[in-house]
PDB file of C-alpha atoms in Angstrom:
ATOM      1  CA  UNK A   1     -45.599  14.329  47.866  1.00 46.00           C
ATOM      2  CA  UNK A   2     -45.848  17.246  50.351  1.00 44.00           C
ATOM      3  CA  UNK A   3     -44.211  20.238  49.567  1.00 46.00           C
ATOM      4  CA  UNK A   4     -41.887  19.786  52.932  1.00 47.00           C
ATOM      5  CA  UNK A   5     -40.643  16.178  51.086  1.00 53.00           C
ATOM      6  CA  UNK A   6     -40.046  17.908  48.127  1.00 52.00           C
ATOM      7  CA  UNK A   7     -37.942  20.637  49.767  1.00 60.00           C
ATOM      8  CA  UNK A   8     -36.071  17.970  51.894  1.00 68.00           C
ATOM      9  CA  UNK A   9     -35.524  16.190  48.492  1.00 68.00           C
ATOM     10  CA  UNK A  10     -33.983  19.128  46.938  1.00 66.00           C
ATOM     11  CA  UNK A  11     -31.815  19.816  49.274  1.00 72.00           C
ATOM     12  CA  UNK A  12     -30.538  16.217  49.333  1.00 74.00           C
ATOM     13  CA  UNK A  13     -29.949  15.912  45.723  1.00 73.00           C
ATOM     14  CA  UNK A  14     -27.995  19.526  45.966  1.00 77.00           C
ATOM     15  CA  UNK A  15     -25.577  18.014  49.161  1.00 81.00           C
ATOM     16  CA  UNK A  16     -25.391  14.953  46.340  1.00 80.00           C
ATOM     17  CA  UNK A  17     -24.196  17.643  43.817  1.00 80.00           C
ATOM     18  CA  UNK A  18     -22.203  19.839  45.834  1.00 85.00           C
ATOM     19  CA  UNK A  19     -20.109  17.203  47.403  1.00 85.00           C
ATOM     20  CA  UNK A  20     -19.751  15.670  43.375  1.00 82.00           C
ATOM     21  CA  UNK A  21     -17.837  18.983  42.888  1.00 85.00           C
ATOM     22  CA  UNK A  22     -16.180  19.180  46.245  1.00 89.00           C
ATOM     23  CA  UNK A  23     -13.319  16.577  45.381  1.00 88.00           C
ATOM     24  CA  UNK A  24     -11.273  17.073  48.117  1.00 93.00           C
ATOM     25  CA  UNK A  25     -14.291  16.705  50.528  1.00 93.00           C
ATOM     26  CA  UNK A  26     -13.761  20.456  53.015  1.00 95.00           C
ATOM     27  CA  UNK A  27     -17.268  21.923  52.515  1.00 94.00           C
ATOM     28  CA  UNK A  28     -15.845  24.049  49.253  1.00 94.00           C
ATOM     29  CA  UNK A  29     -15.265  24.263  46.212  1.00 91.00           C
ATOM     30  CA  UNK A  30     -12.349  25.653  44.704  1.00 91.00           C
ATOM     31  CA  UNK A  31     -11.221  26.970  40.857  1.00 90.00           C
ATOM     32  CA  UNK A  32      -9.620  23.976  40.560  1.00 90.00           C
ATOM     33  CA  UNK A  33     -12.346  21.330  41.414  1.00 89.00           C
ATOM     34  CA  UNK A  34     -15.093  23.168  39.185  1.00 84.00           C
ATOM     35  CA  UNK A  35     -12.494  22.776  36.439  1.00 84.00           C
ATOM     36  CA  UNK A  36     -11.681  19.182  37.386  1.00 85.00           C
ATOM     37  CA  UNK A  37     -15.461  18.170  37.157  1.00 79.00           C
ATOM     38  CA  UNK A  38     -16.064  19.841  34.414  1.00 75.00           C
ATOM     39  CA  UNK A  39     -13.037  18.332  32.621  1.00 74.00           C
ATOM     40  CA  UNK A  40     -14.212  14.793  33.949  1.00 70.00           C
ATOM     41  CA  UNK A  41     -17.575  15.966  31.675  1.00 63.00           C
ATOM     42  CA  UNK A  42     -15.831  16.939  28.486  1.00 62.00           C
ATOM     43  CA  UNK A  43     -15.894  20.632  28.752  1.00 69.00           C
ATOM     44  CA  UNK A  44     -13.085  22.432  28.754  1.00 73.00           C
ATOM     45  CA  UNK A  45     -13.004  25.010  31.046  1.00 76.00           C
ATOM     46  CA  UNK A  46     -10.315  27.501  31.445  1.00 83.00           C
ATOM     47  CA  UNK A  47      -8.652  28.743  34.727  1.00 86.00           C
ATOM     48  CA  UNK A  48      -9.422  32.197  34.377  1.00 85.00           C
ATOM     49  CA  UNK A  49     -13.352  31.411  33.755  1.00 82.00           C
ATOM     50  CA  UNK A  50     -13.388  29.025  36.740  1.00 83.00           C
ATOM     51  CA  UNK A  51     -11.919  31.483  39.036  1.00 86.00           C
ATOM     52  CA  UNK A  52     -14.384  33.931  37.526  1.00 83.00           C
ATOM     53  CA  UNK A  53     -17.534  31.317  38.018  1.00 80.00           C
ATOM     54  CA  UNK A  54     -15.748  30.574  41.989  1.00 82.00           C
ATOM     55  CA  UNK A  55     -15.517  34.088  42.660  1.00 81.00           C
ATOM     56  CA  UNK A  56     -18.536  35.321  41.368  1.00 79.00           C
ATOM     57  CA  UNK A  57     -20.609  33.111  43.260  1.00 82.00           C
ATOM     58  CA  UNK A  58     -18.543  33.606  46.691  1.00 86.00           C
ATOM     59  CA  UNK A  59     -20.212  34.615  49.415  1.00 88.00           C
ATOM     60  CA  UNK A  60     -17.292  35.285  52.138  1.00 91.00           C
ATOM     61  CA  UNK A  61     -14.778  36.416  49.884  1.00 90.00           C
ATOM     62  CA  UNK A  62     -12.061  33.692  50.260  1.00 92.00           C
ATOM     63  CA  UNK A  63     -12.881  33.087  46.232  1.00 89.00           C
ATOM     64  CA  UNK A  64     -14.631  29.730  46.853  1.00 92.00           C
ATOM     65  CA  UNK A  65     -17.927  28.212  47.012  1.00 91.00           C
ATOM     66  CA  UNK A  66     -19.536  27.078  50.348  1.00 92.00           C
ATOM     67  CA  UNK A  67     -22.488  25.292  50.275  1.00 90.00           C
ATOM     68  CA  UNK A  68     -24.757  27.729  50.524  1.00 88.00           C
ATOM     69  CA  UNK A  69     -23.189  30.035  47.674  1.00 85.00           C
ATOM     70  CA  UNK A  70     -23.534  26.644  45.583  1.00 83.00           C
ATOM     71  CA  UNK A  71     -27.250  26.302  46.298  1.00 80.00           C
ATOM     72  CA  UNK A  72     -28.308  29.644  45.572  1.00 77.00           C
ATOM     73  CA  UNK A  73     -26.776  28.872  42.358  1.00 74.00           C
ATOM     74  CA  UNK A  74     -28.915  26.008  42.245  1.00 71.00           C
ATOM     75  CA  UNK A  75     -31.747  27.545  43.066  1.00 68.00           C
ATOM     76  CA  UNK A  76     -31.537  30.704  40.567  1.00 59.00           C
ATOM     77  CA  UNK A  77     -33.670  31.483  37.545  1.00 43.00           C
ATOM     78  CA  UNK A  78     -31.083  33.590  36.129  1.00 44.00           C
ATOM     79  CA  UNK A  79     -31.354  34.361  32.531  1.00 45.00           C
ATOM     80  CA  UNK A  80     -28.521  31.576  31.904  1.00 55.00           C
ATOM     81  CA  UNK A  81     -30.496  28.777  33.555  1.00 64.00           C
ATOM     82  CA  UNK A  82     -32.208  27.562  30.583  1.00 74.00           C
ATOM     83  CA  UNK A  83     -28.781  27.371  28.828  1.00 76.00           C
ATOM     84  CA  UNK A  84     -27.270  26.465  31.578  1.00 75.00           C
ATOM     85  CA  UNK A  85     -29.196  23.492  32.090  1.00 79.00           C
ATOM     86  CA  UNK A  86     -29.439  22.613  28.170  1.00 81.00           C
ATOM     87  CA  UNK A  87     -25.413  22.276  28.658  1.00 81.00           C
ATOM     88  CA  UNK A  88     -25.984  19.762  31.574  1.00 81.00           C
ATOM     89  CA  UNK A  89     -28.486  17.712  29.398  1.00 84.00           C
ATOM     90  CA  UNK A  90     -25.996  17.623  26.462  1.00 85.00           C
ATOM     91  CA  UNK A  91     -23.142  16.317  28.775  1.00 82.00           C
ATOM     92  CA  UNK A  92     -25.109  13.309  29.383  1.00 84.00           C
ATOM     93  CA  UNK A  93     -26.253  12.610  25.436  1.00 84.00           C
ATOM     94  CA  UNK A  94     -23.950   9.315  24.218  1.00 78.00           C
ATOM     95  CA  UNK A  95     -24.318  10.460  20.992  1.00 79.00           C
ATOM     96  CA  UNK A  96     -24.539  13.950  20.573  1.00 79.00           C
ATOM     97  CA  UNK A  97     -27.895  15.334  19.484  1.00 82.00           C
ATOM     98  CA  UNK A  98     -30.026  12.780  19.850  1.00 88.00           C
ATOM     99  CA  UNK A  99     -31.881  14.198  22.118  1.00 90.00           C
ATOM    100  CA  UNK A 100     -32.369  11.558  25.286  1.00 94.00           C
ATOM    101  CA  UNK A 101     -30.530  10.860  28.165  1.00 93.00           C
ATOM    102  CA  UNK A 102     -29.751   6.605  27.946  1.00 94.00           C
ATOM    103  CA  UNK A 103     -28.968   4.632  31.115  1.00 93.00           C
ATOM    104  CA  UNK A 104     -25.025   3.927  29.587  1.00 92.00           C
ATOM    105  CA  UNK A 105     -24.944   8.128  29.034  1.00 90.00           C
ATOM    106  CA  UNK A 106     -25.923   8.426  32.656  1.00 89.00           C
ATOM    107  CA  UNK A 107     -23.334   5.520  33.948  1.00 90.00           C
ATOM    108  CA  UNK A 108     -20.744   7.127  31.725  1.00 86.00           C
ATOM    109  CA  UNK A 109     -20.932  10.600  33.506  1.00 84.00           C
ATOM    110  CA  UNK A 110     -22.052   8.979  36.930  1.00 83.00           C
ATOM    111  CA  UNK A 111     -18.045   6.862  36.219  1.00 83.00           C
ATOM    112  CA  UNK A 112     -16.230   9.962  35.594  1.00 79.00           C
ATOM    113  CA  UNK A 113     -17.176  12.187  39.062  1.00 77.00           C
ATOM    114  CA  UNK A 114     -16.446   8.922  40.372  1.00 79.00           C
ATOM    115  CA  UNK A 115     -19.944   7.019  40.911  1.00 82.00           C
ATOM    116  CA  UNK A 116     -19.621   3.918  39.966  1.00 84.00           C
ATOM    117  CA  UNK A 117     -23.193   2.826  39.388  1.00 88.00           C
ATOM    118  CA  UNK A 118     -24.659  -0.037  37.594  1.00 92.00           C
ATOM    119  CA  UNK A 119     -26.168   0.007  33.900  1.00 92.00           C
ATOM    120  CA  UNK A 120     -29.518  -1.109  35.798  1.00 93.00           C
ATOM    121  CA  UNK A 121     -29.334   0.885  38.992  1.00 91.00           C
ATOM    122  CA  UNK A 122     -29.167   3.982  36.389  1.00 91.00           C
ATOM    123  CA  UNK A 123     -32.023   2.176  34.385  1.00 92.00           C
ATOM    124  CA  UNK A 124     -33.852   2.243  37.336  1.00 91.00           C
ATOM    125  CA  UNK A 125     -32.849   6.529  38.257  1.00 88.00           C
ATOM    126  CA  UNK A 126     -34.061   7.271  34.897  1.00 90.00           C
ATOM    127  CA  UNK A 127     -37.379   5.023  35.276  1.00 89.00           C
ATOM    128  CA  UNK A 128     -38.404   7.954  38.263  1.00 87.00           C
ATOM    129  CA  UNK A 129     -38.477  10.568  35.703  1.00 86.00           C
ATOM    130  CA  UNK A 130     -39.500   8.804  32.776  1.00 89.00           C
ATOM    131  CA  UNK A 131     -42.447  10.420  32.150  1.00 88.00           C
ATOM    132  CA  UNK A 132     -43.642   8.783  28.657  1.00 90.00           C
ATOM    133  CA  UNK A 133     -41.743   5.110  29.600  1.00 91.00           C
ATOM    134  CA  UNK A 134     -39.755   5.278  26.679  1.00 94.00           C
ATOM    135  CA  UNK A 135     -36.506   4.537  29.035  1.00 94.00           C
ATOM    136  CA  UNK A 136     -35.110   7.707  27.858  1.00 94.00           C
ATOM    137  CA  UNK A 137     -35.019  11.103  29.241  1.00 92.00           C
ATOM    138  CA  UNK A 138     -35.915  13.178  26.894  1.00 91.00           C
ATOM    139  CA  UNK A 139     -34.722  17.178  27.779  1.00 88.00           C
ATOM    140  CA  UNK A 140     -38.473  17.985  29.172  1.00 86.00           C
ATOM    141  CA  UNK A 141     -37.965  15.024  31.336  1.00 86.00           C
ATOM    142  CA  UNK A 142     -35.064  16.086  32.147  1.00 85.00           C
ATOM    143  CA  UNK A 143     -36.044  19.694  32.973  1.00 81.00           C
ATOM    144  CA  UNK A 144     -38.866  18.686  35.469  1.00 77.00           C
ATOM    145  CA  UNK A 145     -36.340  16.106  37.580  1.00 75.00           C
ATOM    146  CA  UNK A 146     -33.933  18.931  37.583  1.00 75.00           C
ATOM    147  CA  UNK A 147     -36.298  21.668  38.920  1.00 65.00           C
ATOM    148  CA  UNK A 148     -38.387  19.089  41.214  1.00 58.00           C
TER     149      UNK A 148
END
């Protein structure tokens, strides 16, 4: 894959994310949706650190995230990516601490931001990252499809 695909790739699976947050669909995303999505994950999130996470990240000072406020966020190595992205992994265990990522765990999450996909059709997204063919993702596997 050339590193121009890959870019192009990125950027489509953060417009994929972004508009997973943005709920009500104007190119932002407010307190409220980043509370509503994370709610729809099973984290409790309270208003005060959503407004904090919103404004922190704002770019134009109207306290909520445009696109491109949400990709730098992507895009960071901050200290609190690696925990960050442990959280994300964890979201989409269906048994907590098992340590994989199952095709049902993906559909479950996928169901509640409103994606209605398929037991197979997420079979088939975790087959392209799959490394070992186990038909898990495993949180290595996990970290190199989320920093591809």
């Amino acid at each position: 894959m050339s590193p121009h695909s890959s870019t192009s790739r990125q950027a489509d699976d953060f417009r994929e994310a972004f508009h997973r947050f943005d709920a009500n669909g104007d190119g932002k995303i407010s307190s409220d949706e980043l509370r509503s999505f994370f709610a729809s994950a099973g984290e409790d999130m309270t208003l005060e650190e959503a407004e904090r996470a919103t404004g922190g990240l704002d770019s134009d000072g109207d306290g909520l995230m445009d696109y491109g406020d949400f990709a730098r966020l992507m895009e960071r190595d901050g200290s609190g990516g690696e925990e960050d992205l442990r959280r994300a992994f964890e979201m989409f265990e269906v048994e907590k601490g098992s340590g994989c990522i199952t095709p049902e765990g993906l559909q479950r999450v996928l169901s509640r931001l409103g994606d209605g996909r398929s037991n197979e059709e997420c079979a088939v997204m975790i087959r392209a990252y799959d490394l070992d063919g186990n038909g898990v993702l495993d949180y290595h596997e996990f970290h190199c499809m989320m920093t591809w």
